PDB file of C-alpha atoms in Angstrom:
ATOM      1  CA  MET A   1      39.959  14.332 -33.198  1.00 40.00           C
ATOM      2  CA  ASP A   2      38.213  10.704 -33.164  1.00 42.00           C
ATOM      3  CA  ILE A   3      35.920  10.812 -30.310  1.00 40.00           C
ATOM      4  CA  THR A   4      35.906   7.243 -30.362  1.00 45.00           C
ATOM      5  CA  ASN A   5      39.634   7.054 -29.116  1.00 52.00           C
ATOM      6  CA  ASP A   6      39.107   9.943 -26.556  1.00 53.00           C
ATOM      7  CA  PRO A   7      39.725   8.315 -23.145  1.00 51.00           C
ATOM      8  CA  HIS A   8      37.526  10.759 -21.454  1.00 44.00           C
ATOM      9  CA  SER A   9      34.617  10.139 -23.704  1.00 51.00           C
ATOM     10  CA  GLN A  10      35.168   6.215 -23.388  1.00 57.00           C
ATOM     11  CA  HIS A  11      34.988   7.063 -19.438  1.00 48.00           C
ATOM     12  CA  ILE A  12      31.923   8.742 -19.664  1.00 63.00           C
ATOM     13  CA  SER A  13      30.468   6.055 -21.642  1.00 79.00           C
ATOM     14  CA  ARG A  14      31.469   3.320 -19.383  1.00 84.00           C
ATOM     15  CA  GLN A  15      29.757   5.072 -16.469  1.00 86.00           C
ATOM     16  CA  PHE A  16      26.798   5.478 -18.532  1.00 84.00           C
ATOM     17  CA  ASN A  17      26.629   2.011 -19.104  1.00 87.00           C
ATOM     18  CA  GLN A  18      27.374   1.149 -15.410  1.00 90.00           C
ATOM     19  CA  GLU A  19      24.203   3.573 -14.552  1.00 90.00           C
ATOM     20  CA  LEU A  20      22.046   1.715 -16.773  1.00 91.00           C
ATOM     21  CA  GLU A  21      22.830  -1.607 -15.650  1.00 91.00           C
ATOM     22  CA  SER A  22      22.515  -0.421 -12.141  1.00 92.00           C
ATOM     23  CA  LEU A  23      18.948   0.727 -12.815  1.00 93.00           C
ATOM     24  CA  LYS A  24      18.167  -2.911 -14.487  1.00 93.00           C
ATOM     25  CA  THR A  25      19.736  -4.444 -11.117  1.00 94.00           C
ATOM     26  CA  GLN A  26      17.643  -2.353  -8.999  1.00 95.00           C
ATOM     27  CA  LEU A  27      14.681  -3.013 -10.864  1.00 96.00           C
ATOM     28  CA  LEU A  28      14.984  -6.892 -10.487  1.00 96.00           C
ATOM     29  CA  ALA A  29      15.709  -6.324  -7.001  1.00 96.00           C
ATOM     30  CA  MET A  30      12.436  -4.666  -6.509  1.00 96.00           C
ATOM     31  CA  GLY A  31      10.763  -7.522  -8.593  1.00 97.00           C
ATOM     32  CA  GLY A  32      12.164 -10.145  -6.470  1.00 96.00           C
ATOM     33  CA  LEU A  33      11.035  -8.464  -3.273  1.00 96.00           C
ATOM     34  CA  VAL A  34       7.398  -8.077  -4.867  1.00 97.00           C
ATOM     35  CA  GLU A  35       7.493 -11.781  -6.277  1.00 96.00           C
ATOM     36  CA  ARG A  36       8.387 -12.709  -2.622  1.00 96.00           C
ATOM     37  CA  GLN A  37       5.553 -10.941  -0.982  1.00 96.00           C
ATOM     38  CA  ILE A  38       3.082 -12.506  -3.435  1.00 97.00           C
ATOM     39  CA  ASN A  39       4.273 -15.990  -2.655  1.00 97.00           C
ATOM     40  CA  GLU A  40       4.145 -15.562   1.015  1.00 96.00           C
ATOM     41  CA  VAL A  41       0.718 -14.142   1.162  1.00 96.00           C
ATOM     42  CA  ILE A  42      -0.710 -16.933  -0.824  1.00 96.00           C
ATOM     43  CA  ALA A  43       0.969 -19.289   1.315  1.00 96.00           C
ATOM     44  CA  ALA A  44      -0.169 -17.673   4.543  1.00 95.00           C
ATOM     45  CA  LEU A  45      -3.558 -17.541   3.362  1.00 94.00           C
ATOM     46  CA  LEU A  46      -3.527 -21.417   2.361  1.00 92.00           C
ATOM     47  CA  GLU A  47      -1.938 -22.396   5.535  1.00 92.00           C
ATOM     48  CA  GLY A  48      -4.111 -20.107   7.601  1.00 92.00           C
ATOM     49  CA  ASN A  49      -0.773 -18.365   9.042  1.00 94.00           C
ATOM     50  CA  PHE A  50      -2.045 -15.230  10.633  1.00 94.00           C
ATOM     51  CA  GLU A  51       1.508 -13.917  11.582  1.00 94.00           C
ATOM     52  CA  ALA A  52       2.756 -14.457   8.126  1.00 94.00           C
ATOM     53  CA  ALA A  53       0.059 -12.397   6.482  1.00 94.00           C
ATOM     54  CA  GLU A  54       0.544  -9.709   9.007  1.00 93.00           C
ATOM     55  CA  ARG A  55       4.204  -9.557   7.599  1.00 92.00           C
ATOM     56  CA  VAL A  56       3.160  -9.025   4.274  1.00 92.00           C
ATOM     57  CA  ARG A  57       0.305  -6.447   5.418  1.00 90.00           C
ATOM     58  CA  ASP A  58       2.946  -4.466   6.946  1.00 87.00           C
ATOM     59  CA  ASN A  59       6.062  -4.797   4.643  1.00 84.00           C
ATOM     60  CA  ASP A  60       4.570  -2.276   2.072  1.00 83.00           C
ATOM     61  CA  ARG A  61       6.964   0.493   2.678  1.00 88.00           C
ATOM     62  CA  GLU A  62       9.936  -1.537   1.300  1.00 90.00           C
ATOM     63  CA  VAL A  63       8.474  -1.670  -2.018  1.00 93.00           C
ATOM     64  CA  ASN A  64       7.403   1.960  -2.165  1.00 93.00           C
ATOM     65  CA  ASN A  65      11.344   2.880  -1.034  1.00 94.00           C
ATOM     66  CA  PHE A  66      12.414   0.896  -4.050  1.00 94.00           C
ATOM     67  CA  GLN A  67      10.083   2.866  -6.467  1.00 94.00           C
ATOM     68  CA  LEU A  68      11.244   6.380  -4.900  1.00 95.00           C
ATOM     69  CA  ASP A  69      15.061   5.309  -5.125  1.00 95.00           C
ATOM     70  CA  ILE A  70      14.635   3.989  -8.791  1.00 96.00           C
ATOM     71  CA  ASP A  71      12.707   6.701 -10.145  1.00 94.00           C
ATOM     72  CA  ASP A  72      14.966   9.418  -8.459  1.00 95.00           C
ATOM     73  CA  GLU A  73      17.700   7.522 -10.342  1.00 94.00           C
ATOM     74  CA  CYS A  74      15.974   7.527 -13.545  1.00 94.00           C
ATOM     75  CA  ALA A  75      15.265  11.196 -13.167  1.00 94.00           C
ATOM     76  CA  HIS A  76      18.977  11.817 -12.730  1.00 91.00           C
ATOM     77  CA  ILE A  77      20.150   9.868 -15.633  1.00 92.00           C
ATOM     78  CA  LEU A  78      17.515  11.846 -18.117  1.00 92.00           C
ATOM     79  CA  ALA A  79      18.942  15.211 -16.556  1.00 91.00           C
ATOM     80  CA  ARG A  80      22.552  14.324 -16.871  1.00 88.00           C
ATOM     81  CA  ARG A  81      22.942  11.961 -19.762  1.00 85.00           C
ATOM     82  CA  GLN A  82      20.116  12.776 -22.136  1.00 87.00           C
ATOM     83  CA  PRO A  83      19.599   9.446 -23.433  1.00 86.00           C
ATOM     84  CA  THR A  84      18.267   8.680 -26.871  1.00 84.00           C
ATOM     85  CA  ALA A  85      17.415   5.329 -28.963  1.00 86.00           C
ATOM     86  CA  SER A  86      17.630   2.343 -26.611  1.00 87.00           C
ATOM     87  CA  ASP A  87      18.998   4.108 -23.743  1.00 91.00           C
ATOM     88  CA  LEU A  88      16.210   6.312 -23.416  1.00 92.00           C
ATOM     89  CA  ARG A  89      13.760   3.578 -23.928  1.00 92.00           C
ATOM     90  CA  LEU A  90      15.507   1.673 -20.912  1.00 93.00           C
ATOM     91  CA  VAL A  91      15.071   4.533 -18.745  1.00 94.00           C
ATOM     92  CA  LEU A  92      11.465   4.496 -19.551  1.00 93.00           C
ATOM     93  CA  ALA A  93      10.705   0.941 -19.540  1.00 93.00           C
ATOM     94  CA  VAL A  94      12.192   0.742 -16.234  1.00 95.00           C
ATOM     95  CA  THR A  95      10.012   3.876 -14.760  1.00 94.00           C
ATOM     96  CA  ARG A  96       6.757   2.049 -16.046  1.00 93.00           C
ATOM     97  CA  ALA A  97       7.841  -1.221 -14.675  1.00 96.00           C
ATOM     98  CA  THR A  98       8.775   0.023 -11.186  1.00 96.00           C
ATOM     99  CA  SER A  99       5.321   1.647 -11.249  1.00 96.00           C
ATOM    100  CA  ASP A 100       3.559  -1.949 -12.054  1.00 97.00           C
ATOM    101  CA  LEU A 101       5.835  -3.617  -9.365  1.00 97.00           C
ATOM    102  CA  GLU A 102       4.429  -1.020  -6.631  1.00 97.00           C
ATOM    103  CA  ARG A 103       1.082  -1.742  -7.714  1.00 97.00           C
ATOM    104  CA  MET A 104       1.602  -5.478  -7.300  1.00 97.00           C
ATOM    105  CA  GLY A 105       3.052  -4.818  -4.030  1.00 96.00           C
ATOM    106  CA  ASP A 106      -0.280  -2.930  -3.189  1.00 96.00           C
ATOM    107  CA  GLU A 107      -1.990  -5.873  -4.479  1.00 97.00           C
ATOM    108  CA  ALA A 108      -0.387  -8.146  -2.188  1.00 97.00           C
ATOM    109  CA  ASN A 109      -0.928  -6.015   0.812  1.00 96.00           C
ATOM    110  CA  LYS A 110      -4.766  -6.047  -0.063  1.00 96.00           C
ATOM    111  CA  ILE A 111      -4.627  -9.711  -0.204  1.00 97.00           C
ATOM    112  CA  ALA A 112      -2.873 -10.044   3.289  1.00 96.00           C
ATOM    113  CA  ARG A 113      -5.753  -7.735   4.537  1.00 95.00           C
ATOM    114  CA  HIS A 114      -8.379 -10.041   3.287  1.00 95.00           C
ATOM    115  CA  ALA A 115      -6.545 -12.896   4.381  1.00 94.00           C
ATOM    116  CA  LEU A 116      -6.354 -11.537   7.824  1.00 94.00           C
ATOM    117  CA  SER A 117     -10.113 -11.285   7.664  1.00 92.00           C
ATOM    118  CA  LEU A 118     -10.751 -14.943   6.457  1.00 92.00           C
ATOM    119  CA  ILE A 119      -8.206 -16.345   9.105  1.00 90.00           C
ATOM    120  CA  GLU A 120     -10.183 -14.200  11.879  1.00 88.00           C
ATOM    121  CA  GLU A 121     -13.356 -15.635  10.325  1.00 83.00           C
ATOM    122  CA  GLY A 122     -12.468 -19.292  10.288  1.00 78.00           C
ATOM    123  CA  LEU A 123     -11.226 -20.570   6.880  1.00 68.00           C
ATOM    124  CA  THR A 124     -13.651 -22.368   4.959  1.00 70.00           C
ATOM    125  CA  SER A 125     -12.776 -24.231   1.760  1.00 70.00           C
ATOM    126  CA  ARG A 126     -15.188 -22.256  -0.577  1.00 81.00           C
ATOM    127  CA  GLY A 127     -13.138 -20.295  -3.328  1.00 88.00           C
ATOM    128  CA  PHE A 128      -9.648 -21.739  -2.304  1.00 91.00           C
ATOM    129  CA  THR A 129      -9.431 -24.061  -5.286  1.00 92.00           C
ATOM    130  CA  GLU A 130      -9.998 -20.951  -7.720  1.00 94.00           C
ATOM    131  CA  ILE A 131      -7.270 -18.970  -5.324  1.00 95.00           C
ATOM    132  CA  ARG A 132      -4.780 -21.788  -5.779  1.00 95.00           C
ATOM    133  CA  HIS A 133      -5.439 -22.102  -9.670  1.00 95.00           C
ATOM    134  CA  ILE A 134      -5.363 -18.405 -10.338  1.00 97.00           C
ATOM    135  CA  SER A 135      -2.372 -17.568  -7.977  1.00 97.00           C
ATOM    136  CA  THR A 136      -0.217 -20.325  -9.519  1.00 96.00           C
ATOM    137  CA  ARG A 137      -0.924 -19.000 -13.196  1.00 96.00           C
ATOM    138  CA  VAL A 138      -0.480 -15.338 -11.854  1.00 97.00           C
ATOM    139  CA  ARG A 139       2.817 -16.002 -10.059  1.00 97.00           C
ATOM    140  CA  ASP A 140       4.040 -17.911 -13.142  1.00 97.00           C
ATOM    141  CA  MET A 141       3.183 -14.568 -15.206  1.00 97.00           C
ATOM    142  CA  VAL A 142       5.096 -12.519 -12.579  1.00 97.00           C
ATOM    143  CA  ARG A 143       8.396 -14.899 -12.599  1.00 97.00           C
ATOM    144  CA  GLN A 144       8.182 -14.992 -16.371  1.00 97.00           C
ATOM    145  CA  ALA A 145       7.894 -11.230 -16.992  1.00 97.00           C
ATOM    146  CA  LEU A 146      10.744 -10.753 -14.606  1.00 97.00           C
ATOM    147  CA  THR A 147      12.891 -13.244 -16.492  1.00 97.00           C
ATOM    148  CA  ALA A 148      12.002 -11.678 -19.873  1.00 96.00           C
ATOM    149  CA  PHE A 149      12.816  -8.166 -18.756  1.00 95.00           C
ATOM    150  CA  ALA A 150      16.331  -9.642 -17.298  1.00 94.00           C
ATOM    151  CA  ARG A 151      16.990 -11.572 -20.500  1.00 94.00           C
ATOM    152  CA  MET A 152      15.603  -9.044 -23.025  1.00 94.00           C
ATOM    153  CA  ASP A 153      13.359 -12.229 -23.972  1.00 96.00           C
ATOM    154  CA  VAL A 154      10.704 -11.016 -26.355  1.00 95.00           C
ATOM    155  CA  PRO A 155       9.184 -14.512 -27.237  1.00 95.00           C
ATOM    156  CA  MET A 156       8.871 -15.045 -23.466  1.00 96.00           C
ATOM    157  CA  ALA A 157       7.241 -11.767 -22.948  1.00 95.00           C
ATOM    158  CA  ARG A 158       4.586 -12.435 -25.653  1.00 94.00           C
ATOM    159  CA  GLU A 159       4.015 -15.966 -23.573  1.00 94.00           C
ATOM    160  CA  VAL A 160       3.017 -13.744 -20.794  1.00 95.00           C
ATOM    161  CA  LEU A 161       0.614 -11.792 -22.621  1.00 92.00           C
ATOM    162  CA  GLY A 162      -1.153 -14.958 -23.801  1.00 90.00           C
ATOM    163  CA  GLU A 163      -1.502 -16.189 -20.154  1.00 93.00           C
ATOM    164  CA  ASP A 164      -3.106 -13.050 -19.162  1.00 90.00           C
ATOM    165  CA  GLU A 165      -6.189 -13.763 -21.520  1.00 91.00           C
ATOM    166  CA  ILE A 166      -6.411 -17.193 -19.582  1.00 94.00           C
ATOM    167  CA  VAL A 167      -6.448 -15.802 -16.396  1.00 95.00           C
ATOM    168  CA  ASP A 168      -8.819 -13.036 -16.953  1.00 94.00           C
ATOM    169  CA  GLN A 169     -11.186 -15.955 -18.353  1.00 95.00           C
ATOM    170  CA  ASP A 170     -10.688 -18.030 -15.080  1.00 96.00           C
ATOM    171  CA  TYR A 171     -11.349 -15.277 -13.160  1.00 96.00           C
ATOM    172  CA  GLN A 172     -14.766 -14.495 -14.683  1.00 96.00           C
ATOM    173  CA  THR A 173     -15.619 -18.052 -14.418  1.00 95.00           C
ATOM    174  CA  ALA A 174     -14.545 -18.006 -10.506  1.00 95.00           C
ATOM    175  CA  MET A 175     -16.629 -14.780  -9.962  1.00 95.00           C
ATOM    176  CA  ARG A 176     -20.044 -16.313 -11.677  1.00 95.00           C
ATOM    177  CA  SER A 177     -19.701 -19.641  -9.235  1.00 94.00           C
ATOM    178  CA  LEU A 178     -18.717 -17.664  -6.091  1.00 94.00           C
ATOM    179  CA  VAL A 179     -21.919 -15.194  -6.880  1.00 94.00           C
ATOM    180  CA  THR A 180     -24.186 -18.459  -7.212  1.00 93.00           C
ATOM    181  CA  PHE A 181     -22.973 -19.827  -4.116  1.00 90.00           C
ATOM    182  CA  MET A 182     -23.733 -16.586  -2.214  1.00 90.00           C
ATOM    183  CA  MET A 183     -27.045 -16.476  -3.789  1.00 90.00           C
ATOM    184  CA  GLU A 184     -27.747 -20.194  -2.192  1.00 89.00           C
ATOM    185  CA  ASP A 185     -26.158 -19.518   1.027  1.00 87.00           C
ATOM    186  CA  PRO A 186     -26.442 -15.958   2.179  1.00 87.00           C
ATOM    187  CA  ARG A 187     -24.506 -16.843   5.462  1.00 85.00           C
ATOM    188  CA  SER A 188     -21.305 -17.250   3.474  1.00 84.00           C
ATOM    189  CA  ILE A 189     -21.591 -13.713   1.802  1.00 89.00           C
ATOM    190  CA  SER A 190     -18.958 -12.365   4.298  1.00 87.00           C
ATOM    191  CA  SER A 191     -16.487 -14.821   3.488  1.00 90.00           C
ATOM    192  CA  VAL A 192     -17.010 -15.227  -0.098  1.00 92.00           C
ATOM    193  CA  LEU A 193     -16.644 -11.398  -0.697  1.00 93.00           C
ATOM    194  CA  ASN A 194     -12.971 -11.573   0.998  1.00 94.00           C
ATOM    195  CA  VAL A 195     -12.279 -14.415  -1.350  1.00 95.00           C
ATOM    196  CA  MET A 196     -13.743 -12.384  -4.376  1.00 96.00           C
ATOM    197  CA  TRP A 197     -11.530  -9.475  -3.481  1.00 96.00           C
ATOM    198  CA  ILE A 198      -8.448 -11.759  -3.024  1.00 97.00           C
ATOM    199  CA  LEU A 199      -9.102 -13.087  -6.565  1.00 97.00           C
ATOM    200  CA  ARG A 200      -9.601  -9.564  -8.192  1.00 97.00           C
ATOM    201  CA  SER A 201      -6.232  -8.527  -6.669  1.00 97.00           C
ATOM    202  CA  LEU A 202      -4.752 -11.503  -8.446  1.00 98.00           C
ATOM    203  CA  GLU A 203      -6.285 -10.645 -11.606  1.00 97.00           C
ATOM    204  CA  ARG A 204      -4.815  -7.056 -11.282  1.00 97.00           C
ATOM    205  CA  ILE A 205      -1.324  -8.816 -10.637  1.00 98.00           C
ATOM    206  CA  GLY A 206      -1.802 -10.507 -13.477  1.00 97.00           C
ATOM    207  CA  ASP A 207      -2.597  -7.265 -15.670  1.00 96.00           C
ATOM    208  CA  HIS A 208       0.569  -5.512 -14.030  1.00 97.00           C
ATOM    209  CA  ALA A 209       2.528  -8.779 -15.113  1.00 97.00           C
ATOM    210  CA  ASP A 210       1.246  -8.162 -18.675  1.00 96.00           C
ATOM    211  CA  ASN A 211       2.293  -4.390 -18.340  1.00 95.00           C
ATOM    212  CA  LEU A 212       5.841  -5.809 -17.541  1.00 96.00           C
ATOM    213  CA  ALA A 213       5.985  -7.711 -20.710  1.00 95.00           C
ATOM    214  CA  GLU A 214       4.569  -5.075 -22.993  1.00 94.00           C
ATOM    215  CA  SER A 215       7.497  -2.968 -21.241  1.00 94.00           C
ATOM    216  CA  VAL A 216      10.047  -5.748 -22.466  1.00 94.00           C
ATOM    217  CA  ILE A 217       8.618  -5.869 -26.259  1.00 94.00           C
ATOM    218  CA  TYR A 218       9.015  -1.736 -26.141  1.00 93.00           C
ATOM    219  CA  LEU A 219      12.381  -1.865 -24.815  1.00 91.00           C
ATOM    220  CA  VAL A 220      13.609  -4.467 -27.154  1.00 91.00           C
ATOM    221  CA  GLU A 221      11.525  -3.769 -30.221  1.00 88.00           C
ATOM    222  CA  GLY A 222      10.408  -0.239 -29.790  1.00 82.00           C
ATOM    223  CA  ASP A 223       7.024  -0.971 -30.127  1.00 78.00           C
ATOM    224  CA  ASP A 224       4.407   0.523 -27.592  1.00 75.00           C
ATOM    225  CA  ILE A 225       1.665  -2.054 -27.547  1.00 76.00           C
ATOM    226  CA  ARG A 226      -0.319  -1.070 -24.440  1.00 73.00           C
ATOM    227  CA  HIS A 227      -3.384   0.062 -26.423  1.00 66.00           C
ATOM    228  CA  SER A 228      -3.299  -2.260 -29.381  1.00 66.00           C
ATOM    229  CA  ASN A 229      -5.795  -4.890 -30.178  1.00 49.00           C
ATOM    230  CA  SER A 230      -3.384  -7.379 -30.421  1.00 46.00           C
ATOM    231  CA  ALA A 231       0.056  -8.194 -28.617  1.00 46.00           C
ATOM    232  CA  GLN A 232       0.710 -10.715 -31.233  1.00 47.00           C
ATOM    233  CA  PRO A 233       2.504  -9.712 -34.409  1.00 45.00           C
ATOM    234  CA  SER A 234       0.525  -9.454 -37.720  1.00 38.00           C
ATOM    235  CA  PRO A 235       1.418 -11.476 -40.706  1.00 38.00           C
ATOM    236  CA  ASP A 236       2.701  -8.561 -42.563  1.00 37.00           C
ATOM    237  CA  SER A 237       4.781  -7.042 -40.180  1.00 33.00           C
ATOM    238  CA  PRO A 238       7.204  -8.648 -37.434  1.00 33.00           C
ATOM    239  CA  SER A 239       6.608  -5.792 -35.090  1.00 36.00           C
ATOM    240  CA  GLY A 240       2.899  -6.056 -34.963  1.00 35.00           C
ATOM    241  CA  ILE A 241       2.339  -2.451 -36.166  1.00 26.00           C
TER     242      ILE A 241
END
């Protein structure tokens, strides 16, 4: 009997494909929620909008519920379908990605809490130039990483990896500048510390966007580059190994 012509087997295959597509859809919906939270909390901070910052701080549960639902579906697919090859990589990549998105949500929550402290203290301009600059890069990274996942676009994913190095450099430069400012004006320590924690959370969000990009490369090419020295392919190997 030719299994490829078996209607029952074809039906099961269609169901499986639908389940995998549903996983991707749920992941991208979770990513959209996290992206909105990051955008909203940065806007709330820069505009001094206390109520908007409170909404982000109090909206952490929705992201967590997304992760629980997606992880539960991944577990069921692994148990029922026992996927192999690219299908298995998709399930594993989704599991990794939901973890990174949940942590991005946690960082957005931290930013909201520090933003509320800054607004209560009375906003100053110190550090806001750095926040605008780094948050713009980081938000672009998140958007590109999610787009790369949706399109299975490895070149776009590799662009995100390059951006993460720039964010790390900008973050270190901002930290040195803010430490110098605190030493010159001890009265600013409380507010500048809040700015530094916000920048730290932004840098961490960039790291998680970097992880999302690595998951795309793993999913499409089968290469796990999380602990490699370079995310770029070597001259001798298209896969970078």
